[in-house]
Coordinates of C-alpha atoms in Angstrom, one line a residue:
Chain A
X1 CA 38.1 60.9 -3.2
X2 CA 35.4 61.4 -0.6
X3 CA 37.7 63.1 1.8
X4 CA 38.5 65.9 -0.5
X5 CA 35.1 67.0 -1.8
X6 CA 35.7 70.6 -1.2
X7 CA 39.3 70.8 -2.4
X8 CA 41.1 70.0 -5.6
X9 CA 43.8 67.3 -5.6
X10 CA 46.4 70.1 -5.9
X11 CA 45.0 71.9 -2.9
X12 CA 45.1 68.6 -0.9
X13 CA 48.7 68.0 -2.0
X14 CA 49.9 71.5 -1.2
X15 CA 48.1 71.5 2.1
X16 CA 49.8 68.2 3.0
X17 CA 53.2 69.4 2.0
X18 CA 52.9 72.1 4.7
X19 CA 52.0 69.5 7.4
X20 CA 54.5 67.6 9.5
X21 CA 55.0 63.9 8.8
X22 CA 52.0 62.1 10.4
X23 CA 52.8 59.6 13.1
X24 CA 50.8 57.3 15.3
X25 CA 51.5 56.2 18.9
X26 CA 53.2 52.9 18.9
X27 CA 50.3 51.2 20.7
X28 CA 48.0 52.5 18.1
X29 CA 50.2 51.0 15.4
X30 CA 50.2 47.7 17.3
X31 CA 46.5 47.8 17.6
X32 CA 46.0 48.5 13.9
X33 CA 48.3 45.6 13.0
X34 CA 46.5 43.3 15.3
X35 CA 43.2 44.3 13.9
X36 CA 44.3 43.7 10.3
X37 CA 46.2 40.5 11.0
X38 CA 49.5 42.0 9.8
X39 CA 51.5 39.7 12.0
X40 CA 50.4 36.5 10.5
X41 CA 52.8 34.6 8.4
X42 CA 51.9 32.1 5.8
X43 CA 52.8 28.5 6.6
X44 CA 55.8 27.0 4.7
X45 CA 53.5 24.4 3.2
X46 CA 51.4 27.1 1.6
X47 CA 54.5 28.8 0.3
X48 CA 55.7 25.5 -1.3
X49 CA 52.3 25.0 -3.0
X50 CA 52.1 28.6 -4.3
X51 CA 55.7 28.6 -5.6
X52 CA 55.3 25.2 -7.2
X53 CA 52.2 26.4 -9.0
X54 CA 53.8 29.6 -10.0
X55 CA 56.8 27.9 -11.6
X56 CA 54.5 25.4 -13.3
X57 CA 52.5 28.3 -14.7
X58 CA 55.6 29.9 -15.9
X59 CA 56.8 26.7 -17.6
X60 CA 53.5 26.5 -19.4
X61 CA 53.7 30.1 -20.4
X62 CA 57.2 29.6 -21.7
X63 CA 56.1 26.6 -23.7
X64 CA 53.2 28.6 -25.1
X65 CA 55.5 31.5 -26.0
X66 CA 58.0 29.1 -27.7
X67 CA 55.1 27.7 -29.7
X68 CA 54.0 31.1 -30.7
X69 CA 57.5 32.1 -31.7
X70 CA 57.8 28.9 -33.7
X71 CA 54.5 29.6 -35.5
X72 CA 55.5 33.2 -36.2
X73 CA 58.9 32.1 -37.4
X74 CA 57.3 29.5 -39.7
X75 CA 54.9 32.2 -40.9
X76 CA 57.7 34.6 -41.7
X77 CA 59.7 31.8 -43.4
X78 CA 56.6 31.0 -45.5
X79 CA 56.2 34.6 -46.3
X80 CA 59.8 35.0 -47.4
X81 CA 59.6 31.8 -49.4
X82 CA 56.4 33.1 -51.1
X83 CA 58.1 36.4 -51.9
X84 CA 61.1 34.6 -53.3
X85 CA 59.0 32.3 -55.4
X86 CA 56.9 35.2 -56.8
X87 CA 60.1 37.1 -57.5
X88 CA 61.6 34.2 -59.3
X89 CA 58.5 33.5 -61.3
X90 CA 58.4 37.2 -62.2
X91 CA 61.9 37.0 -63.5
X92 CA 61.1 33.8 -65.4
X93 CA 58.1 35.5 -67.0
X94 CA 60.3 38.5 -67.8
X95 CA 62.8 36.2 -69.5
X96 CA 60.1 34.5 -71.5
X97 CA 58.7 37.8 -72.6
X98 CA 62.1 39.1 -73.5
X99 CA 62.8 35.9 -75.5
X100 CA 59.5 36.2 -77.3
X101 CA 59.9 39.9 -77.9
X102 CA 60.6 39.8 -81.7
X103 CA 57.3 38.0 -82.3
X104 CA 55.3 40.0 -79.9
X105 CA 56.8 43.2 -81.1
X106 CA 55.7 42.3 -84.6
X107 CA 52.1 41.3 -83.5
X108 CA 50.5 44.7 -84.3
X109 CA 52.2 44.8 -87.6
X110 CA 50.9 41.3 -88.4
X111 CA 47.4 42.2 -87.5
X112 CA 47.5 45.2 -89.7
X113 CA 48.8 43.2 -92.6
X114 CA 46.3 40.4 -92.2
X115 CA 43.5 43.0 -92.3
X116 CA 44.9 44.2 -95.6
X117 CA 45.3 40.7 -97.1
X118 CA 41.8 39.6 -96.5
X119 CA 40.4 36.4 -95.1
X120 CA 42.5 33.3 -95.2
X121 CA 41.4 30.5 -97.4
X122 CA 41.8 27.6 -95.0
X123 CA 41.6 27.2 -91.2
X124 CA 44.9 26.4 -89.5
X125 CA 43.6 23.1 -88.2
X126 CA 43.3 21.5 -91.6
X127 CA 46.1 19.0 -91.6
X128 CA 45.7 16.2 -94.0
X129 CA 48.3 15.1 -96.6
X130 CA 47.1 17.8 -98.8
X131 CA 46.2 20.8 -96.9
X132 CA 45.2 23.8 -98.9
X133 CA 45.1 27.4 -97.8
X134 CA 47.4 29.6 -95.9
X135 CA 47.5 29.4 -92.2
X136 CA 46.3 32.4 -90.3
X137 CA 48.8 34.3 -88.3
X138 CA 50.0 31.6 -85.8
X139 CA 50.4 32.5 -82.2
X140 CA 53.9 32.6 -80.6
X141 CA 57.2 32.6 -82.2
X142 CA 57.3 31.6 -85.9
X143 CA 59.8 31.5 -88.7
X144 CA 58.6 34.9 -89.7
X145 CA 60.3 36.4 -86.6
X146 CA 63.6 34.9 -87.7
X147 CA 63.1 36.0 -91.2
X148 CA 62.5 39.6 -90.2
X149 CA 65.6 39.6 -88.1
X150 CA 67.6 38.0 -90.8
X151 CA 66.5 40.6 -93.2
X152 CA 67.8 43.3 -90.8
X153 CA 71.1 41.5 -90.6
X154 CA 71.2 41.4 -94.3
X155 CA 70.8 45.2 -94.4
X156 CA 67.6 45.0 -96.3
X157 CA 65.4 45.4 -93.3
X158 CA 62.0 46.9 -93.4
X159 CA 61.6 47.3 -89.7
X160 CA 61.8 51.0 -88.8
X161 CA 65.3 52.3 -88.2
X162 CA 66.4 53.0 -84.7
X163 CA 65.7 49.5 -83.4
X164 CA 68.6 47.4 -82.2
X165 CA 70.0 45.3 -85.0
X166 CA 70.2 41.7 -83.9
X167 CA 73.0 39.4 -84.8
X168 CA 72.9 36.1 -86.5
X169 CA 72.9 34.3 -83.2
X170 CA 69.6 35.8 -82.3
X171 CA 68.2 34.6 -85.6
X172 CA 69.5 31.1 -84.9
X173 CA 67.9 31.1 -81.4
X174 CA 64.5 32.0 -82.8
X175 CA 64.8 29.3 -85.5
X176 CA 65.8 26.8 -82.9
X177 CA 62.7 27.7 -80.9
X178 CA 60.5 27.3 -84.0
X179 CA 61.8 23.8 -84.8
X180 CA 62.1 22.8 -81.1
X181 CA 65.8 22.2 -81.3
X182 CA 68.9 23.6 -79.6
X183 CA 71.1 26.1 -81.5
X184 CA 74.1 23.8 -81.7
X185 CA 72.1 20.9 -83.1
X186 CA 70.4 23.3 -85.5
X187 CA 73.8 24.6 -86.8
X188 CA 75.3 21.1 -87.2
X189 CA 72.2 19.9 -89.0
X190 CA 72.4 22.9 -91.3
X191 CA 75.9 22.0 -92.3
X192 CA 74.7 18.9 -94.2
X193 CA 71.3 18.1 -95.6
X194 CA 70.4 15.4 -93.2
X195 CA 72.0 12.5 -91.4
X196 CA 72.0 8.8 -91.3
X197 CA 71.7 6.5 -88.5
X198 CA 71.1 3.2 -90.2
X199 CA 71.5 0.6 -87.5
X200 CA 68.2 -1.2 -87.1
X201 CA 67.1 -2.2 -83.6
X202 CA 66.9 -5.9 -83.0
X203 CA 63.3 -6.3 -82.3
X204 CA 61.0 -9.3 -82.7
X205 CA 58.7 -7.4 -85.1
X206 CA 61.5 -6.4 -87.4
X207 CA 63.3 -9.2 -89.0
X208 CA 67.1 -8.9 -89.2
X209 CA 67.1 -10.4 -92.7
X210 CA 64.5 -7.9 -93.9
X211 CA 65.8 -5.7 -96.7
X212 CA 66.4 -2.0 -96.2
X213 CA 64.3 0.3 -98.4
X214 CA 64.6 4.0 -99.1
X215 CA 61.5 6.0 -99.2
X216 CA 61.3 9.6 -100.1
X217 CA 58.6 12.3 -99.9
X218 CA 58.5 15.6 -101.5
X219 CA 56.9 18.4 -99.5
X220 CA 55.3 20.8 -101.9
X221 CA 53.9 24.2 -101.3
X222 CA 51.7 26.1 -103.7
X223 CA 51.6 29.8 -103.1
X224 CA 49.8 30.7 -106.3
X225 CA 51.2 33.9 -107.9
X226 CA 52.9 35.0 -104.7
X227 CA 56.6 34.6 -104.0
X228 CA 57.5 32.4 -101.1
X229 CA 60.2 33.8 -98.7
X230 CA 59.6 31.8 -95.6
X231 CA 57.5 28.8 -94.5
X232 CA 56.9 26.7 -91.5
X233 CA 55.4 23.3 -91.7
X234 CA 54.7 20.6 -89.2
X235 CA 55.2 17.0 -90.4
X236 CA 53.9 13.9 -88.7
X237 CA 55.8 10.8 -89.5
X238 CA 54.4 7.4 -88.3
X239 CA 56.5 4.3 -88.7
X240 CA 54.4 1.1 -89.3
X241 CA 54.3 -1.5 -86.6
X242 CA 56.1 -4.0 -88.7
X243 CA 58.9 -1.8 -89.9
X244 CA 61.5 0.4 -88.4
X245 CA 62.9 3.7 -89.7
X246 CA 66.6 3.4 -89.5
X247 CA 67.7 6.5 -91.4
X248 CA 66.5 10.0 -91.9
X249 CA 67.6 12.7 -94.3
X250 CA 66.3 16.1 -94.9
X251 CA 67.0 17.8 -98.2
X252 CA 66.1 21.3 -99.5
X253 CA 63.7 22.4 -102.1
X254 CA 63.9 22.6 -105.9
X255 CA 64.3 26.4 -106.2
X256 CA 67.8 27.8 -105.5
X257 CA 66.4 30.1 -102.8
X258 CA 65.3 27.0 -100.8
X259 CA 67.9 24.5 -101.8
X260 CA 69.5 24.6 -98.4
X261 CA 68.0 21.9 -96.2
X262 CA 65.2 23.3 -94.0
X263 CA 65.7 23.7 -90.3
X264 CA 64.6 20.8 -88.2
X265 CA 65.4 19.0 -85.0
X266 CA 67.8 16.3 -85.9
X267 CA 67.3 14.5 -82.6
X268 CA 64.0 13.1 -84.0
X269 CA 66.0 10.2 -85.4
X270 CA 66.4 8.8 -81.9
X271 CA 62.6 8.9 -81.5
X272 CA 62.0 7.3 -84.8
X273 CA 64.3 4.4 -84.1
X274 CA 62.9 3.9 -80.7
X275 CA 60.5 1.2 -81.8
X276 CA 58.2 0.3 -84.7
X277 CA 55.0 2.1 -84.7
X278 CA 56.5 5.3 -83.4
X279 CA 54.8 8.5 -84.4
X280 CA 56.9 11.7 -84.5
X281 CA 56.1 15.3 -85.0
X282 CA 58.7 17.2 -87.0
X283 CA 58.5 21.0 -87.1
X284 CA 60.2 22.2 -90.3
X285 CA 61.0 25.7 -91.4
X286 CA 63.1 27.6 -93.9
X287 CA 63.5 31.1 -95.3
X288 CA 65.6 33.1 -97.7
X289 CA 66.4 36.7 -97.6
X290 CA 67.3 37.0 -101.3
X291 CA 65.3 38.7 -104.0
X292 CA 64.9 35.7 -106.2
X293 CA 62.1 33.7 -104.7
X294 CA 60.0 30.7 -105.8
X295 CA 56.5 31.3 -107.1
X296 CA 53.7 28.8 -107.6
X297 CA 53.8 25.1 -106.8
X298 CA 57.2 23.9 -105.9
X299 CA 59.0 21.4 -103.8
X300 CA 60.3 23.1 -100.6
X301 CA 61.8 20.1 -98.8
X302 CA 62.4 16.4 -99.3
X303 CA 62.3 13.8 -96.6
X304 CA 64.2 10.6 -97.2
X305 CA 63.9 7.6 -95.0
X306 CA 65.6 4.2 -94.8
X307 CA 63.2 1.6 -93.6
X308 CA 63.8 -2.0 -92.5
X309 CA 60.9 -4.4 -92.5
X310 CA 57.5 -4.6 -94.2
X311 CA 55.0 -1.8 -94.1
X312 CA 55.1 1.8 -95.3
X313 CA 55.7 4.9 -93.2
X314 CA 53.0 7.5 -93.2
X315 CA 53.8 11.2 -93.5
X316 CA 51.4 14.1 -93.2
X317 CA 52.0 17.8 -93.4
X318 CA 50.3 20.8 -91.8
X319 CA 51.1 24.3 -92.9
X320 CA 51.8 26.6 -90.0
X321 CA 52.7 29.7 -91.9
X322 CA 53.9 30.8 -95.4
X323 CA 55.1 34.3 -96.1
X324 CA 56.2 36.5 -98.9
X325 CA 59.2 38.9 -98.9
X326 CA 57.1 41.4 -96.9
X327 CA 57.2 38.8 -94.1
X328 CA 53.4 38.7 -93.9
X329 CA 51.4 35.4 -94.1
X330 CA 50.2 34.5 -97.6
X331 CA 47.7 31.9 -98.7
X332 CA 49.3 28.5 -99.5
X333 CA 48.6 24.8 -99.8
X334 CA 50.9 22.1 -98.6
X335 CA 51.0 18.5 -99.8
X336 CA 53.2 15.5 -99.5
X337 CA 54.1 13.5 -102.6
X338 CA 55.6 10.1 -102.1
X339 CA 58.3 9.3 -104.7
X340 CA 58.2 5.6 -104.2
X341 CA 60.8 3.4 -102.6
X342 CA 63.8 1.5 -103.7
X343 CA 65.4 -1.5 -102.1
X344 CA 69.0 -1.0 -101.0
X345 CA 71.3 -3.9 -101.3
X346 CA 73.1 -4.6 -98.1
X347 CA 76.5 -4.4 -99.6
X348 CA 75.7 -1.0 -101.1
X349 CA 74.9 0.6 -97.8
X350 CA 78.4 1.7 -97.0
Chain B
X1 CA 56.0 44.1 22.6
X2 CA 58.4 46.4 20.9
X3 CA 61.9 45.1 20.1
X4 CA 64.5 46.8 22.3
X5 CA 66.9 46.8 19.4
X6 CA 64.7 48.9 17.2
X7 CA 63.4 51.9 19.1
X8 CA 61.0 54.1 17.2
X9 CA 62.2 57.4 15.7
X10 CA 59.0 59.5 15.6
X11 CA 60.1 62.3 13.2
X12 CA 62.0 60.1 10.7
X13 CA 60.2 59.9 7.4
X14 CA 61.3 56.2 7.0
X15 CA 61.5 54.9 10.5
X16 CA 63.2 51.7 11.2
X17 CA 60.6 48.9 10.9
X18 CA 59.0 47.8 14.1
X19 CA 59.7 44.1 14.7
X20 CA 56.9 42.1 16.1
X21 CA 57.0 38.6 17.7
X22 CA 56.4 36.0 15.0
X23 CA 57.4 38.3 12.2
X24 CA 60.4 37.0 10.4
X25 CA 63.2 39.4 9.6
X26 CA 64.1 39.4 5.9
X27 CA 67.2 37.3 5.7
X28 CA 68.1 38.3 2.2
X29 CA 69.8 41.7 2.3
X30 CA 69.8 42.3 -1.4
X31 CA 67.7 45.2 -2.8
X32 CA 64.5 44.5 -4.6
X33 CA 65.9 46.0 -7.8
X34 CA 68.8 43.6 -7.7
X35 CA 66.6 40.6 -7.1
X36 CA 64.3 41.6 -9.8
X37 CA 67.2 41.9 -12.2
X38 CA 68.4 38.4 -11.3
X39 CA 65.0 36.9 -11.4
X40 CA 64.4 38.4 -14.8
X41 CA 67.4 36.5 -16.0
X42 CA 65.9 33.2 -14.8
X43 CA 67.3 33.1 -11.3
X44 CA 64.6 31.2 -9.4
X45 CA 66.3 31.7 -6.0
X46 CA 66.1 35.5 -6.5
X47 CA 62.4 35.2 -7.4
X48 CA 61.8 33.1 -4.3
X49 CA 63.6 35.7 -2.2
X50 CA 61.2 38.3 -3.6
X51 CA 58.3 36.1 -2.8
X52 CA 59.4 35.5 0.8
X53 CA 60.0 39.2 1.2
X54 CA 56.7 40.5 -0.1
X55 CA 54.2 37.6 0.4
X56 CA 52.9 38.9 3.7
X57 CA 52.4 42.4 2.3
X58 CA 50.5 40.9 -0.6
X59 CA 48.4 38.6 1.6
X60 CA 47.6 41.5 4.0
X61 CA 46.4 43.8 1.2
X62 CA 44.6 40.9 -0.5
X63 CA 42.8 40.0 2.8
X64 CA 41.7 43.6 3.1
X65 CA 40.1 43.7 -0.3
X66 CA 38.7 40.1 -0.5
X67 CA 37.9 39.5 3.2
X68 CA 38.3 35.8 2.5
X69 CA 41.4 33.7 3.1
X70 CA 41.0 31.4 0.1
X71 CA 40.4 34.3 -2.2
X72 CA 43.4 36.1 -0.7
X73 CA 45.5 33.1 -1.5
X74 CA 44.3 33.2 -5.1
X75 CA 45.2 36.9 -5.2
X76 CA 48.7 36.0 -3.8
X77 CA 49.3 33.5 -6.5
X78 CA 47.9 35.7 -9.3
X79 CA 49.9 38.7 -8.2
X80 CA 53.2 36.8 -8.2
X81 CA 52.3 35.2 -11.5
X82 CA 51.8 38.7 -12.9
X83 CA 55.1 39.7 -11.5
X84 CA 56.7 36.6 -13.1
X85 CA 55.2 37.6 -16.4
X86 CA 56.3 41.2 -16.2
X87 CA 59.8 40.3 -15.0
X88 CA 61.6 40.2 -18.4
X89 CA 61.0 43.9 -19.0
X90 CA 60.4 45.2 -15.4
X91 CA 62.8 48.0 -14.4
X92 CA 62.3 48.6 -10.8
X93 CA 63.0 52.2 -9.5
X94 CA 61.4 51.9 -6.1
X95 CA 60.5 49.2 -3.6
X96 CA 58.7 46.2 -5.1
X97 CA 55.7 46.9 -2.8
X98 CA 54.9 50.0 -4.8
X99 CA 54.7 47.9 -8.0
X100 CA 52.7 45.1 -6.3
X101 CA 50.1 47.2 -4.5
X102 CA 48.1 48.3 -7.6
X103 CA 48.4 44.7 -9.0
X104 CA 47.1 43.2 -5.8
X105 CA 44.2 45.7 -5.6
X106 CA 43.1 45.1 -9.2
X107 CA 43.4 41.4 -9.0
X108 CA 41.5 41.3 -5.7
X109 CA 38.7 43.5 -7.0
X110 CA 38.5 41.5 -10.1
X111 CA 38.1 38.3 -8.1
X112 CA 35.5 39.9 -5.9
X113 CA 33.5 41.1 -8.9
X114 CA 33.6 37.6 -10.4
X115 CA 32.3 36.1 -7.1
X116 CA 29.5 38.6 -6.8
X117 CA 27.1 36.5 -8.8
X118 CA 27.9 33.4 -6.9
X119 CA 25.7 32.4 -3.9
X120 CA 27.6 32.9 -0.7
X121 CA 28.8 29.9 1.0
X122 CA 30.1 29.7 4.6
X123 CA 33.6 29.9 3.4
X124 CA 32.9 33.3 1.8
X125 CA 31.8 34.7 5.1
X126 CA 34.4 32.9 7.0
X127 CA 36.4 35.1 9.4
X128 CA 39.9 35.7 8.3
X129 CA 41.3 34.5 11.5
X130 CA 39.7 31.7 13.5
X131 CA 40.8 33.3 16.7
X132 CA 38.1 35.7 18.2
X133 CA 38.9 39.3 17.6
X134 CA 39.5 41.6 20.6
X135 CA 36.8 44.4 21.2
X136 CA 39.5 47.0 20.3
X137 CA 40.2 45.4 17.0
X138 CA 36.5 45.3 16.2
X139 CA 36.2 48.9 17.1
X140 CA 39.3 49.9 15.1
X141 CA 38.1 48.1 12.0
X142 CA 34.6 49.5 12.3
X143 CA 36.0 53.0 12.6
X144 CA 38.4 52.7 9.7
X145 CA 35.7 51.2 7.6
X146 CA 33.8 54.4 8.0
X147 CA 36.8 56.5 6.8
X148 CA 36.8 57.7 3.2
X149 CA 38.5 55.2 0.9
X150 CA 41.5 57.4 0.2
X151 CA 42.2 57.8 4.0
X152 CA 41.8 54.1 4.6
X153 CA 44.3 53.2 2.0
X154 CA 47.0 55.6 3.1
X155 CA 46.5 54.7 6.8
X156 CA 46.8 51.0 6.3
X157 CA 49.7 51.2 3.8
X158 CA 51.6 53.5 6.1
X159 CA 51.0 51.9 9.5
X160 CA 50.0 48.3 8.8
X161 CA 52.0 47.6 5.8
X162 CA 54.9 49.7 7.0
X163 CA 55.5 51.7 3.7
X164 CA 57.2 55.0 3.8
X165 CA 55.3 58.2 2.8
X166 CA 57.1 58.2 -0.6
X167 CA 56.3 54.5 -1.1
X168 CA 52.6 55.0 -0.3
X169 CA 52.6 57.9 -2.8
X170 CA 54.2 55.8 -5.4
X171 CA 51.9 52.8 -4.8
X172 CA 48.8 55.0 -5.1
X173 CA 50.2 57.3 -7.8
X174 CA 49.5 60.4 -5.8
X175 CA 51.7 63.2 -4.4
X176 CA 53.4 62.8 -1.1
X177 CA 51.6 65.9 0.1
X178 CA 48.2 64.2 -0.6
X179 CA 49.3 61.2 1.4
X180 CA 50.3 63.4 4.4
X181 CA 47.1 65.3 4.2
X182 CA 44.9 62.2 4.1
X183 CA 46.9 60.6 6.9
X184 CA 46.5 63.6 9.1
X185 CA 42.7 63.6 8.6
X186 CA 42.5 59.8 9.3
X187 CA 44.6 60.1 12.4
X188 CA 42.5 63.0 13.6
X189 CA 39.4 60.9 13.2
X190 CA 40.9 58.1 15.2
X191 CA 42.2 60.5 17.9
X192 CA 38.8 62.1 18.3
X193 CA 36.7 58.9 18.4
X194 CA 35.9 57.7 21.9
X195 CA 36.5 54.1 21.0
X196 CA 40.1 54.7 20.0
X197 CA 40.9 57.8 22.0
X198 CA 42.6 55.8 24.6
X199 CA 45.3 54.8 22.2
X200 CA 46.3 58.4 22.0
X201 CA 46.0 59.3 25.7
X202 CA 49.6 58.7 26.4
X203 CA 50.8 59.9 23.1
X204 CA 54.3 58.5 22.3
X205 CA 54.3 59.5 18.7
X206 CA 55.8 62.9 19.3

């Protein structure tokens, strides 16, 4: 302040405290107020305008504030939704990882074994009727994971001790994933060696009067001198345009160890009878934990079809993996051998 | 010109306000703090009562800083808009004038700074009052204009705007002692100046 150049604010305050309250003569006060127009009052019309504009401004401000709150609320909601989504996705991934744990846990072991067994003789993509060569270690869950666990259940496990011993349900769950079935269907299919659903669809392409034929295919696997403990094959069955597959059976192999019908998804029958010309992929797998295992070229499964109408179904096989008792992939060749067909008299069907 | 019902009490720190012809008495007896509390809860009548009570104070201060009637009206509106904005969390512990004064001053100075680059029009130089000023008023304003800024503020707030010493101190954010000290210096200047000495010749201030 200009009026206190030689004093500090504290000096000024303490000096003022000692002074009496300052006062002006009334006429000086009046003169001051007249000079500064203190007596003038605003007209009512001005008040009305000012107040109206003030309230209008406040209304706009409130609206803006509400909009901001809405935006902030929406942003927070979005954030919460994102966090929940990420959390759920994380849990799903954790479940997936947990479900795939047996295979993933075995991955380093597989890699080591593959390195020991040398290069595989055929690429995994080879998939004609006769495919030769063992598949390289396939990605994801395979029948080998179920086989390993089943070996543990049998008490002949080779997995290091200290791991949790799984129960048979866990084996079934893995097998069901391998053949793309659910556990209940898998178990019910395993009770028999196949199933029959021999009611043909009434379609223009398939004559009702056409005879029913039975066609069977042997799935053969050649492992050379190595014993076969587990295998996983992918079949592709294509019904001709002029015929319809009306029945489907799956039977086991020729060797006692593999006589039980392989695991497969029995719901494929519905797809097969959907319409002529249908093409169906059938994952197929089997294993045996016993000591007596087949060696060389042998039948590991048989597919039996009942067909109505002219034309011949086509069946191809692709080897996913074959493994010996050590549960490591071995070289193998898969082929499909058609056994010919036989006409079934209608009165013999039942 | 003094109202017979309100004789001055020279030694009172907060003398009863001097009523002047044409100056309306405040009809709403509720305290500022109560009205602020009501207005903050959306009571428009309470806000209008505050406006009516303090509009002249705001206009007077605004006129002093802007020296233009239209700008002073802008300041009036902006000041009460600021009050409206602050109402939700405003906790008043003194008279509302002490809260309004710094706001009016800042808003007025901001408006003046904005207008500094604009070419002056007749309205900018327009006299605040169309009525011709008396020679005494001209002398008083010239004399006060020469006072240091701090003395001008306390003098006008105390005797023109009728704030008590404590309210002036609160409005300016300075100690009461400083207010008294500056007032004494300003009054001494007025008393000694030949143009205003006559106002003190028959000293009725005690």
